[in-house]
Amino acid sequence: MNSSTPDRYGRISRLLHWGMAALFAAQFITAGVHFVFPDTALEEAVWGAHVPLGVLLAVAGVLRGLWALADRPRRPAAWNRAAPLGHLALYALMVAVPALALLRQYGSGRPFSPFGIPLMPGFEGDEIEGLTALGGLLHGELGWALLALILGHIGMVVWHRRAGGQDVLARMRAR
Ligand code: HEM
Ligand code: HEM
């Protein structure tokens, strides 16, 4: 019921998958608006949600990874060799993208209290340039790469149902 079985993903896996898919959709809307409509009222309205949503996704991503490891022996078997590699890449970016932003945040030396929780106290003196530069270089770029991978992932689900005759969606859907 909560755990997966060989014919479908369990309730916890499905909750994490679809809950995070909704959060990712919202997160890419904030990122897209930041990119396409900078310095507008629309950006003003949505960009404030990017960091809290990102922190929530970071926590959920780590919990999901741990759950996937524990649940793995019970999960439906892959239909081909590429799918587990694709899912692994999704996990890698799901964790790396917010981690790079959090490292950049830490390196800036500014205090950081998402949801009022004092996560980073901040520090005096110069910023840690290695961390801020790394985040500046990679966070947004890898974020867009994650979006591309997600679109490919959705494309593969559709393709497997249409051309391959394999209803993978049934394994991730509530009944
Ligand atoms: C999984 C979670 C996250 C995703 C998918 C994501 C995605 C993105 C993307 C695609 C951009 C580029 C927007 C552009 O090109 O204008 C971006 C920018 C940004 N993100 Fe995130 N983000 C996430 C988490 C976070 C977190 C946790 C923080 C803060 C601690 C953060 C802070 C920022 C900032 C300050 C920018 C603007 C500077 C830059 O482009 O690097 N993000 N994010
Ligand atoms: C409309 C959006 C989406 C659809 C229709 C969809 C569909 C599916 C389906 C059918 C599976 C099961 C594949 C199998 O049986 O092997 C799956 C698994 C998976 N999906 Fe998605 N997905 C969507 C969005 C996302 C997003 C946004 C992410 C995260 C970045 C994601 C990450 C994964 C991962 C990592 C798995 C492997 C199982 C797990 O560990 O959760 N998916 N998806």
PDB file of C-alpha atoms and ligand atoms in Angstrom:
ATOM      1  CA  MET A   1       0.000   0.000   0.000  1.00  0.00           C
ATOM      2  CA  ASN A   2       2.528   2.631   1.172  1.00  0.00           C
ATOM      3  CA  SER A   3       5.464   0.759  -0.313  1.00  0.00           C
ATOM      4  CA  SER A   4       5.723  -0.099  -4.001  1.00  0.00           C
ATOM      5  CA  THR A   5       4.909  -3.510  -5.505  1.00  0.00           C
ATOM      6  CA  PRO A   6       6.254  -5.034  -8.741  1.00  0.00           C
ATOM      7  CA  ASP A   7       3.168  -3.836 -10.674  1.00  0.00           C
ATOM      8  CA  ARG A   8       2.951  -0.248  -9.393  1.00  0.00           C
ATOM      9  CA  TYR A   9       4.598   2.524  -7.389  1.00  0.00           C
ATOM     10  CA  GLY A  10       3.316   2.764  -3.799  1.00  0.00           C
ATOM     11  CA  ARG A  11       1.453   5.646  -2.199  1.00  0.00           C
ATOM     12  CA  ILE A  12       4.530   7.402  -0.758  1.00  0.00           C
ATOM     13  CA  SER A  13       6.367   7.262  -4.108  1.00  0.00           C
ATOM     14  CA  ARG A  14       3.304   8.564  -5.958  1.00  0.00           C
ATOM     15  CA  LEU A  15       2.742  11.378  -3.440  1.00  0.00           C
ATOM     16  CA  LEU A  16       6.391  12.456  -3.759  1.00  0.00           C
ATOM     17  CA  HIS A  17       6.338  12.154  -7.574  1.00  0.00           C
ATOM     18  CA  TRP A  18       3.153  14.161  -8.229  1.00  0.00           C
ATOM     19  CA  GLY A  19       3.552  16.581  -5.295  1.00  0.00           C
ATOM     20  CA  MET A  20       7.027  17.484  -6.503  1.00  0.00           C
ATOM     21  CA  ALA A  21       5.878  17.656 -10.145  1.00  0.00           C
ATOM     22  CA  ALA A  22       3.363  20.360  -9.062  1.00  0.00           C
ATOM     23  CA  LEU A  23       6.047  22.235  -7.107  1.00  0.00           C
ATOM     24  CA  PHE A  24       8.464  21.990 -10.059  1.00  0.00           C
ATOM     25  CA  ALA A  25       5.814  23.395 -12.400  1.00  0.00           C
ATOM     26  CA  ALA A  26       5.394  26.395 -10.081  1.00  0.00           C
ATOM     27  CA  GLN A  27       9.175  26.744  -9.700  1.00  0.00           C
ATOM     28  CA  PHE A  28       9.767  26.841 -13.451  1.00  0.00           C
ATOM     29  CA  ILE A  29       7.025  29.462 -13.809  1.00  0.00           C
ATOM     30  CA  THR A  30       8.890  31.702 -11.336  1.00  0.00           C
ATOM     31  CA  ALA A  31      12.222  31.043 -13.125  1.00  0.00           C
ATOM     32  CA  GLY A  32      10.648  31.646 -16.558  1.00  0.00           C
ATOM     33  CA  VAL A  33       9.096  34.938 -15.471  1.00  0.00           C
ATOM     34  CA  HIS A  34      12.450  35.990 -13.964  1.00  0.00           C
ATOM     35  CA  PHE A  35      14.102  35.220 -17.304  1.00  0.00           C
ATOM     36  CA  VAL A  36      11.498  36.614 -19.720  1.00  0.00           C
ATOM     37  CA  PHE A  37       9.981  39.543 -17.769  1.00  0.00           C
ATOM     38  CA  PRO A  38      12.709  40.969 -15.525  1.00  0.00           C
ATOM     39  CA  ASP A  39      11.905  44.169 -13.585  1.00  0.00           C
ATOM     40  CA  THR A  40       8.153  44.005 -14.201  1.00  0.00           C
ATOM     41  CA  ALA A  41       5.141  43.866 -11.885  1.00  0.00           C
ATOM     42  CA  LEU A  42       4.694  40.201 -12.861  1.00  0.00           C
ATOM     43  CA  GLU A  43       8.210  39.361 -11.723  1.00  0.00           C
ATOM     44  CA  GLU A  44       7.635  41.349  -8.536  1.00  0.00           C
ATOM     45  CA  ALA A  45       4.544  39.196  -7.896  1.00  0.00           C
ATOM     46  CA  VAL A  46       6.067  35.732  -8.419  1.00  0.00           C
ATOM     47  CA  TRP A  47       9.847  35.848  -7.943  1.00  0.00           C
ATOM     48  CA  GLY A  48       9.546  36.059  -4.131  1.00  0.00           C
ATOM     49  CA  ALA A  49       8.315  32.450  -4.179  1.00  0.00           C
ATOM     50  CA  HIS A  50      11.448  31.085  -5.925  1.00  0.00           C
ATOM     51  CA  VAL A  51      13.685  30.683  -2.863  1.00  0.00           C
ATOM     52  CA  PRO A  52      11.076  29.194  -0.451  1.00  0.00           C
ATOM     53  CA  LEU A  53       9.833  26.836  -3.196  1.00  0.00           C
ATOM     54  CA  GLY A  54      13.440  25.901  -3.981  1.00  0.00           C
ATOM     55  CA  VAL A  55      14.181  25.119  -0.324  1.00  0.00           C
ATOM     56  CA  LEU A  56      11.031  22.974  -0.135  1.00  0.00           C
ATOM     57  CA  LEU A  57      12.073  21.122  -3.313  1.00  0.00           C
ATOM     58  CA  ALA A  58      15.598  20.584  -1.934  1.00  0.00           C
ATOM     59  CA  VAL A  59      14.246  18.952   1.251  1.00  0.00           C
ATOM     60  CA  ALA A  60      11.648  16.901  -0.659  1.00  0.00           C
ATOM     61  CA  GLY A  61      14.295  15.805  -3.192  1.00  0.00           C
ATOM     62  CA  VAL A  62      16.614  14.435  -0.503  1.00  0.00           C
ATOM     63  CA  LEU A  63      13.746  12.634   1.283  1.00  0.00           C
ATOM     64  CA  ARG A  64      12.573  11.225  -2.056  1.00  0.00           C
ATOM     65  CA  GLY A  65      16.059   9.952  -2.889  1.00  0.00           C
ATOM     66  CA  LEU A  66      16.339   8.201   0.478  1.00  0.00           C
ATOM     67  CA  TRP A  67      12.865   6.691   0.060  1.00  0.00           C
ATOM     68  CA  ALA A  68      13.715   5.505  -3.472  1.00  0.00           C
ATOM     69  CA  LEU A  69      16.781   3.674  -2.133  1.00  0.00           C
ATOM     70  CA  ALA A  70      14.750   1.923   0.571  1.00  0.00           C
ATOM     71  CA  ASP A  71      11.812   1.163  -1.761  1.00  0.00           C
ATOM     72  CA  ARG A  72      13.894   0.132  -4.789  1.00  0.00           C
ATOM     73  CA  PRO A  73      13.817  -3.664  -4.375  1.00  0.00           C
ATOM     74  CA  ARG A  74       9.982  -3.575  -4.385  1.00  0.00           C
ATOM     75  CA  ARG A  75       9.491  -1.159  -7.318  1.00  0.00           C
ATOM     76  CA  PRO A  76       8.264  -2.150 -10.797  1.00  0.00           C
ATOM     77  CA  ALA A  77      11.108  -3.386 -12.986  1.00  0.00           C
ATOM     78  CA  ALA A  78      12.360  -1.086 -15.737  1.00  0.00           C
ATOM     79  CA  TRP A  79      11.228  -1.961 -19.284  1.00  0.00           C
ATOM     80  CA  ASN A  80      14.562  -0.940 -20.769  1.00  0.00           C
ATOM     81  CA  ARG A  81      18.057   0.097 -19.710  1.00  0.00           C
ATOM     82  CA  ALA A  82      17.722   3.806 -20.507  1.00  0.00           C
ATOM     83  CA  ALA A  83      14.829   4.527 -18.102  1.00  0.00           C
ATOM     84  CA  PRO A  84      16.759   3.989 -14.828  1.00  0.00           C
ATOM     85  CA  LEU A  85      19.627   6.111 -16.225  1.00  0.00           C
ATOM     86  CA  GLY A  86      17.177   8.882 -17.118  1.00  0.00           C
ATOM     87  CA  HIS A  87      15.621   8.716 -13.642  1.00  0.00           C
ATOM     88  CA  LEU A  88      19.093   8.811 -12.072  1.00  0.00           C
ATOM     89  CA  ALA A  89      19.927  11.951 -14.072  1.00  0.00           C
ATOM     90  CA  LEU A  90      16.652  13.521 -12.884  1.00  0.00           C
ATOM     91  CA  TYR A  91      17.630  12.753  -9.285  1.00  0.00           C
ATOM     92  CA  ALA A  92      21.159  14.130  -9.753  1.00  0.00           C
ATOM     93  CA  LEU A  93      19.871  17.464 -11.096  1.00  0.00           C
ATOM     94  CA  MET A  94      16.937  17.545  -8.649  1.00  0.00           C
ATOM     95  CA  VAL A  95      19.495  17.633  -5.804  1.00  0.00           C
ATOM     96  CA  ALA A  96      22.379  19.520  -7.495  1.00  0.00           C
ATOM     97  CA  VAL A  97      20.332  22.515  -8.732  1.00  0.00           C
ATOM     98  CA  PRO A  98      19.035  23.666  -5.320  1.00  0.00           C
ATOM     99  CA  ALA A  99      22.287  22.566  -3.596  1.00  0.00           C
ATOM    100  CA  LEU A 100      24.313  24.917  -5.814  1.00  0.00           C
ATOM    101  CA  ALA A 101      21.962  27.789  -4.939  1.00  0.00           C
ATOM    102  CA  LEU A 102      22.208  27.003  -1.215  1.00  0.00           C
ATOM    103  CA  LEU A 103      26.029  26.831  -1.396  1.00  0.00           C
ATOM    104  CA  ARG A 104      26.046  30.182  -3.195  1.00  0.00           C
ATOM    105  CA  GLN A 105      23.759  31.557  -0.482  1.00  0.00           C
ATOM    106  CA  TYR A 106      26.122  30.268   2.226  1.00  0.00           C
ATOM    107  CA  GLY A 107      29.178  31.651   0.409  1.00  0.00           C
ATOM    108  CA  SER A 108      27.632  35.126   0.249  1.00  0.00           C
ATOM    109  CA  GLY A 109      27.955  35.366   4.060  1.00  0.00           C
ATOM    110  CA  ARG A 110      24.434  36.760   4.377  1.00  0.00           C
ATOM    111  CA  PRO A 111      22.130  35.282   7.039  1.00  0.00           C
ATOM    112  CA  PHE A 112      19.477  32.973   5.529  1.00  0.00           C
ATOM    113  CA  SER A 113      16.228  32.075   7.326  1.00  0.00           C
ATOM    114  CA  PRO A 114      13.770  30.385   4.944  1.00  0.00           C
ATOM    115  CA  PHE A 115      10.291  30.056   6.516  1.00  0.00           C
ATOM    116  CA  GLY A 116      11.759  31.897   9.541  1.00  0.00           C
ATOM    117  CA  ILE A 117      14.052  28.949  10.307  1.00  0.00           C
ATOM    118  CA  PRO A 118      17.589  30.280  10.928  1.00  0.00           C
ATOM    119  CA  LEU A 119      19.396  27.906   8.568  1.00  0.00           C
ATOM    120  CA  MET A 120      22.546  30.010   8.007  1.00  0.00           C
ATOM    121  CA  PRO A 121      23.667  32.609  10.563  1.00  0.00           C
ATOM    122  CA  GLY A 122      25.886  34.428   8.028  1.00  0.00           C
ATOM    123  CA  PHE A 123      29.434  35.573   8.687  1.00  0.00           C
ATOM    124  CA  GLU A 124      31.620  38.691   8.793  1.00  0.00           C
ATOM    125  CA  GLY A 125      34.245  39.402   6.182  1.00  0.00           C
ATOM    126  CA  ASP A 126      34.638  38.528   2.530  1.00  0.00           C
ATOM    127  CA  GLU A 127      32.321  36.180   0.695  1.00  0.00           C
ATOM    128  CA  ILE A 128      33.611  32.735  -0.324  1.00  0.00           C
ATOM    129  CA  GLU A 129      34.124  33.462  -3.976  1.00  0.00           C
ATOM    130  CA  GLY A 130      34.485  29.825  -5.075  1.00  0.00           C
ATOM    131  CA  LEU A 131      30.962  29.064  -3.837  1.00  0.00           C
ATOM    132  CA  THR A 132      29.270  32.209  -5.131  1.00  0.00           C
ATOM    133  CA  ALA A 133      30.962  31.893  -8.540  1.00  0.00           C
ATOM    134  CA  LEU A 134      30.055  28.205  -8.849  1.00  0.00           C
ATOM    135  CA  GLY A 135      26.393  28.882  -8.089  1.00  0.00           C
ATOM    136  CA  GLY A 136      26.355  31.895 -10.393  1.00  0.00           C
ATOM    137  CA  LEU A 137      27.818  29.813 -13.184  1.00  0.00           C
ATOM    138  CA  LEU A 138      25.791  26.629 -12.829  1.00  0.00           C
ATOM    139  CA  HIS A 139      22.530  27.075 -10.882  1.00  0.00           C
ATOM    140  CA  GLY A 140      20.456  28.683 -13.637  1.00  0.00           C
ATOM    141  CA  GLU A 141      22.069  26.671 -16.455  1.00  0.00           C
ATOM    142  CA  LEU A 142      21.572  23.309 -14.770  1.00  0.00           C
ATOM    143  CA  GLY A 143      18.080  24.449 -13.756  1.00  0.00           C
ATOM    144  CA  TRP A 144      17.177  24.832 -17.439  1.00  0.00           C
ATOM    145  CA  ALA A 145      18.859  21.502 -18.218  1.00  0.00           C
ATOM    146  CA  LEU A 146      16.594  19.911 -15.576  1.00  0.00           C
ATOM    147  CA  LEU A 147      13.537  21.423 -17.301  1.00  0.00           C
ATOM    148  CA  ALA A 148      14.701  19.969 -20.636  1.00  0.00           C
ATOM    149  CA  LEU A 149      15.164  16.551 -19.032  1.00  0.00           C
ATOM    150  CA  ILE A 150      11.695  16.716 -17.433  1.00  0.00           C
ATOM    151  CA  LEU A 151      10.144  17.547 -20.823  1.00  0.00           C
ATOM    152  CA  GLY A 152      12.031  14.584 -22.314  1.00  0.00           C
ATOM    153  CA  HIS A 153      10.784  12.400 -19.453  1.00  0.00           C
ATOM    154  CA  ILE A 154       7.159  13.379 -20.165  1.00  0.00           C
ATOM    155  CA  GLY A 155       7.802  12.815 -23.877  1.00  0.00           C
ATOM    156  CA  MET A 156       9.045   9.281 -23.184  1.00  0.00           C
ATOM    157  CA  VAL A 157       5.922   8.467 -21.135  1.00  0.00           C
ATOM    158  CA  VAL A 158       3.731   9.545 -24.065  1.00  0.00           C
ATOM    159  CA  TRP A 159       5.950   7.685 -26.566  1.00  0.00           C
ATOM    160  CA  HIS A 160       5.886   4.443 -24.568  1.00  0.00           C
ATOM    161  CA  ARG A 161       2.088   4.558 -24.404  1.00  0.00           C
ATOM    162  CA  ARG A 162       1.620   5.429 -28.096  1.00  0.00           C
ATOM    163  CA  ALA A 163       4.378   3.677 -30.022  1.00  0.00           C
ATOM    164  CA  GLY A 164       5.708   1.172 -27.535  1.00  0.00           C
ATOM    165  CA  GLY A 165       2.338  -0.064 -26.287  1.00  0.00           C
ATOM    166  CA  GLN A 166       3.621   0.101 -22.700  1.00  0.00           C
ATOM    167  CA  ASP A 167       1.332   1.937 -20.292  1.00  0.00           C
ATOM    168  CA  VAL A 168       3.988   3.199 -17.871  1.00  0.00           C
ATOM    169  CA  LEU A 169       1.577   5.817 -16.560  1.00  0.00           C
ATOM    170  CA  ALA A 170      -0.611   3.132 -15.007  1.00  0.00           C
ATOM    171  CA  ARG A 171       2.244   2.285 -12.640  1.00  0.00           C
ATOM    172  CA  MET A 172       2.466   5.861 -11.323  1.00  0.00           C
ATOM    173  CA  ARG A 173      -1.293   6.627 -11.286  1.00  0.00           C
ATOM    174  CA  ALA A 174      -3.758   6.446  -8.401  1.00  0.00           C
ATOM    175  CA  ARG A 175      -6.506   3.892  -9.001  1.00  0.00           C
TER     176      ARG A 175
HETATM  177  C1  HEM B   1      14.938  22.597  -7.468  1.00  0.00           C
HETATM  178  C2  HEM B   1      14.896  23.865  -7.144  1.00  0.00           C
HETATM  179  C3  HEM B   1      15.255  25.002  -8.064  1.00  0.00           C
HETATM  180  C4  HEM B   1      15.127  25.129  -9.426  1.00  0.00           C
HETATM  181  C5  HEM B   1      14.549  24.112 -10.409  1.00  0.00           C
HETATM  182  C6  HEM B   1      15.643  26.437  -9.789  1.00  0.00           C
HETATM  183  C7  HEM B   1      15.710  26.924 -11.086  1.00  0.00           C
HETATM  184  C8  HEM B   1      16.260  28.129 -11.446  1.00  0.00           C
HETATM  185  C9  HEM B   1      16.457  28.587 -12.807  1.00  0.00           C
HETATM  186  C10 HEM B   1      16.068  27.798 -14.061  1.00  0.00           C
HETATM  187  C11 HEM B   1      17.010  29.819 -12.751  1.00  0.00           C
HETATM  188  C12 HEM B   1      17.413  30.695 -13.949  1.00  0.00           C
HETATM  189  C13 HEM B   1      16.437  31.829 -14.161  1.00  0.00           C
HETATM  190  C14 HEM B   1      16.931  32.751 -15.253  1.00  0.00           C
HETATM  191  O1  HEM B   1      17.587  32.276 -16.198  1.00  0.00           O
HETATM  192  O2  HEM B   1      16.620  33.956 -15.173  1.00  0.00           O
HETATM  193  C15 HEM B   1      17.184  30.160 -11.357  1.00  0.00           C
HETATM  194  C16 HEM B   1      17.721  31.353 -10.884  1.00  0.00           C
HETATM  195  C17 HEM B   1      17.903  31.643  -9.550  1.00  0.00           C
HETATM  196  N1  HEM B   1      17.626  30.829  -8.473  1.00  0.00           N
HETATM  197 FE1  HEM B   1      16.865  28.968  -8.569  1.00  0.00          FE
HETATM  198  N2  HEM B   1      16.068  27.074  -8.651  1.00  0.00           N
HETATM  199  C18 HEM B   1      15.858  26.238  -7.577  1.00  0.00           C
HETATM  200  C19 HEM B   1      16.168  26.480  -6.251  1.00  0.00           C
HETATM  201  C20 HEM B   1      16.717  27.661  -5.762  1.00  0.00           C
HETATM  202  C21 HEM B   1      17.080  27.919  -4.390  1.00  0.00           C
HETATM  203  C22 HEM B   1      16.969  26.911  -3.248  1.00  0.00           C
HETATM  204  C23 HEM B   1      17.545  29.212  -4.332  1.00  0.00           C
HETATM  205  C24 HEM B   1      18.076  29.997  -3.162  1.00  0.00           C
HETATM  206  C25 HEM B   1      18.622  29.520  -2.079  1.00  0.00           C
HETATM  207  C26 HEM B   1      17.493  29.753  -5.675  1.00  0.00           C
HETATM  208  C27 HEM B   1      17.885  31.045  -6.022  1.00  0.00           C
HETATM  209  C28 HEM B   1      17.973  31.505  -7.317  1.00  0.00           C
HETATM  210  C29 HEM B   1      18.471  32.843  -7.662  1.00  0.00           C
HETATM  211  C30 HEM B   1      18.971  33.908  -6.679  1.00  0.00           C
HETATM  212  C31 HEM B   1      18.435  32.933  -9.073  1.00  0.00           C
HETATM  213  C32 HEM B   1      18.855  34.124  -9.951  1.00  0.00           C
HETATM  214  C33 HEM B   1      20.320  34.064 -10.220  1.00  0.00           C
HETATM  215  C34 HEM B   1      20.717  32.914 -11.143  1.00  0.00           C
HETATM  216  O3  HEM B   1      20.252  32.851 -12.306  1.00  0.00           O
HETATM  217  O4  HEM B   1      21.461  32.018 -10.682  1.00  0.00           O
HETATM  218  N3  HEM B   1      16.982  28.787  -6.531  1.00  0.00           N
HETATM  219  N4  HEM B   1      16.735  29.107 -10.592  1.00  0.00           N
HETATM  220  C1  HEM B   2       3.375  15.637 -16.291  1.00  0.00           C
HETATM  221  C2  HEM B   2       4.482  15.327 -15.682  1.00  0.00           C
HETATM  222  C3  HEM B   2       5.012  13.928 -15.447  1.00  0.00           C
HETATM  223  C4  HEM B   2       4.565  12.713 -15.887  1.00  0.00           C
HETATM  224  C5  HEM B   2       3.372  12.399 -16.799  1.00  0.00           C
HETATM  225  C6  HEM B   2       5.430  11.700 -15.328  1.00  0.00           C
HETATM  226  C7  HEM B   2       5.289  10.333 -15.480  1.00  0.00           C
HETATM  227  C8  HEM B   2       6.054   9.357 -14.866  1.00  0.00           C
HETATM  228  C9  HEM B   2       5.811   7.936 -14.930  1.00  0.00           C
HETATM  229  C10 HEM B   2       4.686   7.277 -15.719  1.00  0.00           C
HETATM  230  C11 HEM B   2       6.756   7.305 -14.206  1.00  0.00           C
HETATM  231  C12 HEM B   2       6.916   5.793 -14.006  1.00  0.00           C
HETATM  232  C13 HEM B   2       7.969   5.276 -14.945  1.00  0.00           C
HETATM  233  C14 HEM B   2       8.161   3.764 -14.803  1.00  0.00           C
HETATM  234  O1  HEM B   2       7.184   3.045 -14.643  1.00  0.00           O
HETATM  235  O2  HEM B   2       9.330   3.328 -14.851  1.00  0.00           O
HETATM  236  C15 HEM B   2       7.634   8.341 -13.666  1.00  0.00           C
HETATM  237  C16 HEM B   2       8.726   8.102 -12.868  1.00  0.00           C
HETATM  238  C17 HEM B   2       9.599   9.073 -12.449  1.00  0.00           C
HETATM  239  N1  HEM B   2       9.459  10.448 -12.661  1.00  0.00           N
HETATM  240 FE1  HEM B   2       7.969  11.367 -13.615  1.00  0.00          FE
HETATM  241  N2  HEM B   2       6.416  12.325 -14.586  1.00  0.00           N
HETATM  242  C18 HEM B   2       6.192  13.680 -14.626  1.00  0.00           C
HETATM  243  C19 HEM B   2       6.932  14.670 -14.008  1.00  0.00           C
HETATM  244  C20 HEM B   2       8.117  14.435 -13.341  1.00  0.00           C
HETATM  245  C21 HEM B   2       8.948  15.452 -12.751  1.00  0.00           C
HETATM  246  C22 HEM B   2       8.627  16.970 -12.734  1.00  0.00           C
HETATM  247  C23 HEM B   2      10.022  14.830 -12.189  1.00  0.00           C
HETATM  248  C24 HEM B   2      11.161  15.439 -11.413  1.00  0.00           C
HETATM  249  C25 HEM B   2      12.075  16.140 -11.749  1.00  0.00           C
HETATM  250  C26 HEM B   2       9.873  13.398 -12.426  1.00  0.00           C
HETATM  251  C27 HEM B   2      10.773  12.440 -12.035  1.00  0.00           C
HETATM  252  C28 HEM B   2      10.559  11.062 -12.093  1.00  0.00           C
HETATM  253  C29 HEM B   2      11.429  10.069 -11.477  1.00  0.00           C
HETATM  254  C30 HEM B   2      12.754  10.346 -10.744  1.00  0.00           C
HETATM  255  C31 HEM B   2      10.816   8.817 -11.693  1.00  0.00           C
HETATM  256  C32 HEM B   2      11.308   7.430 -11.196  1.00  0.00           C
HETATM  257  C33 HEM B   2      10.455   7.029  -9.995  1.00  0.00           C
HETATM  258  C34 HEM B   2      10.761   7.875  -8.773  1.00  0.00           C
HETATM  259  O3  HEM B   2      11.824   7.650  -8.178  1.00  0.00           O
HETATM  260  O4  HEM B   2       9.935   8.729  -8.424  1.00  0.00           O
HETATM  261  N3  HEM B   2       8.692  13.203 -13.124  1.00  0.00           N
HETATM  262  N4  HEM B   2       7.178   9.579 -14.092  1.00  0.00           N
END
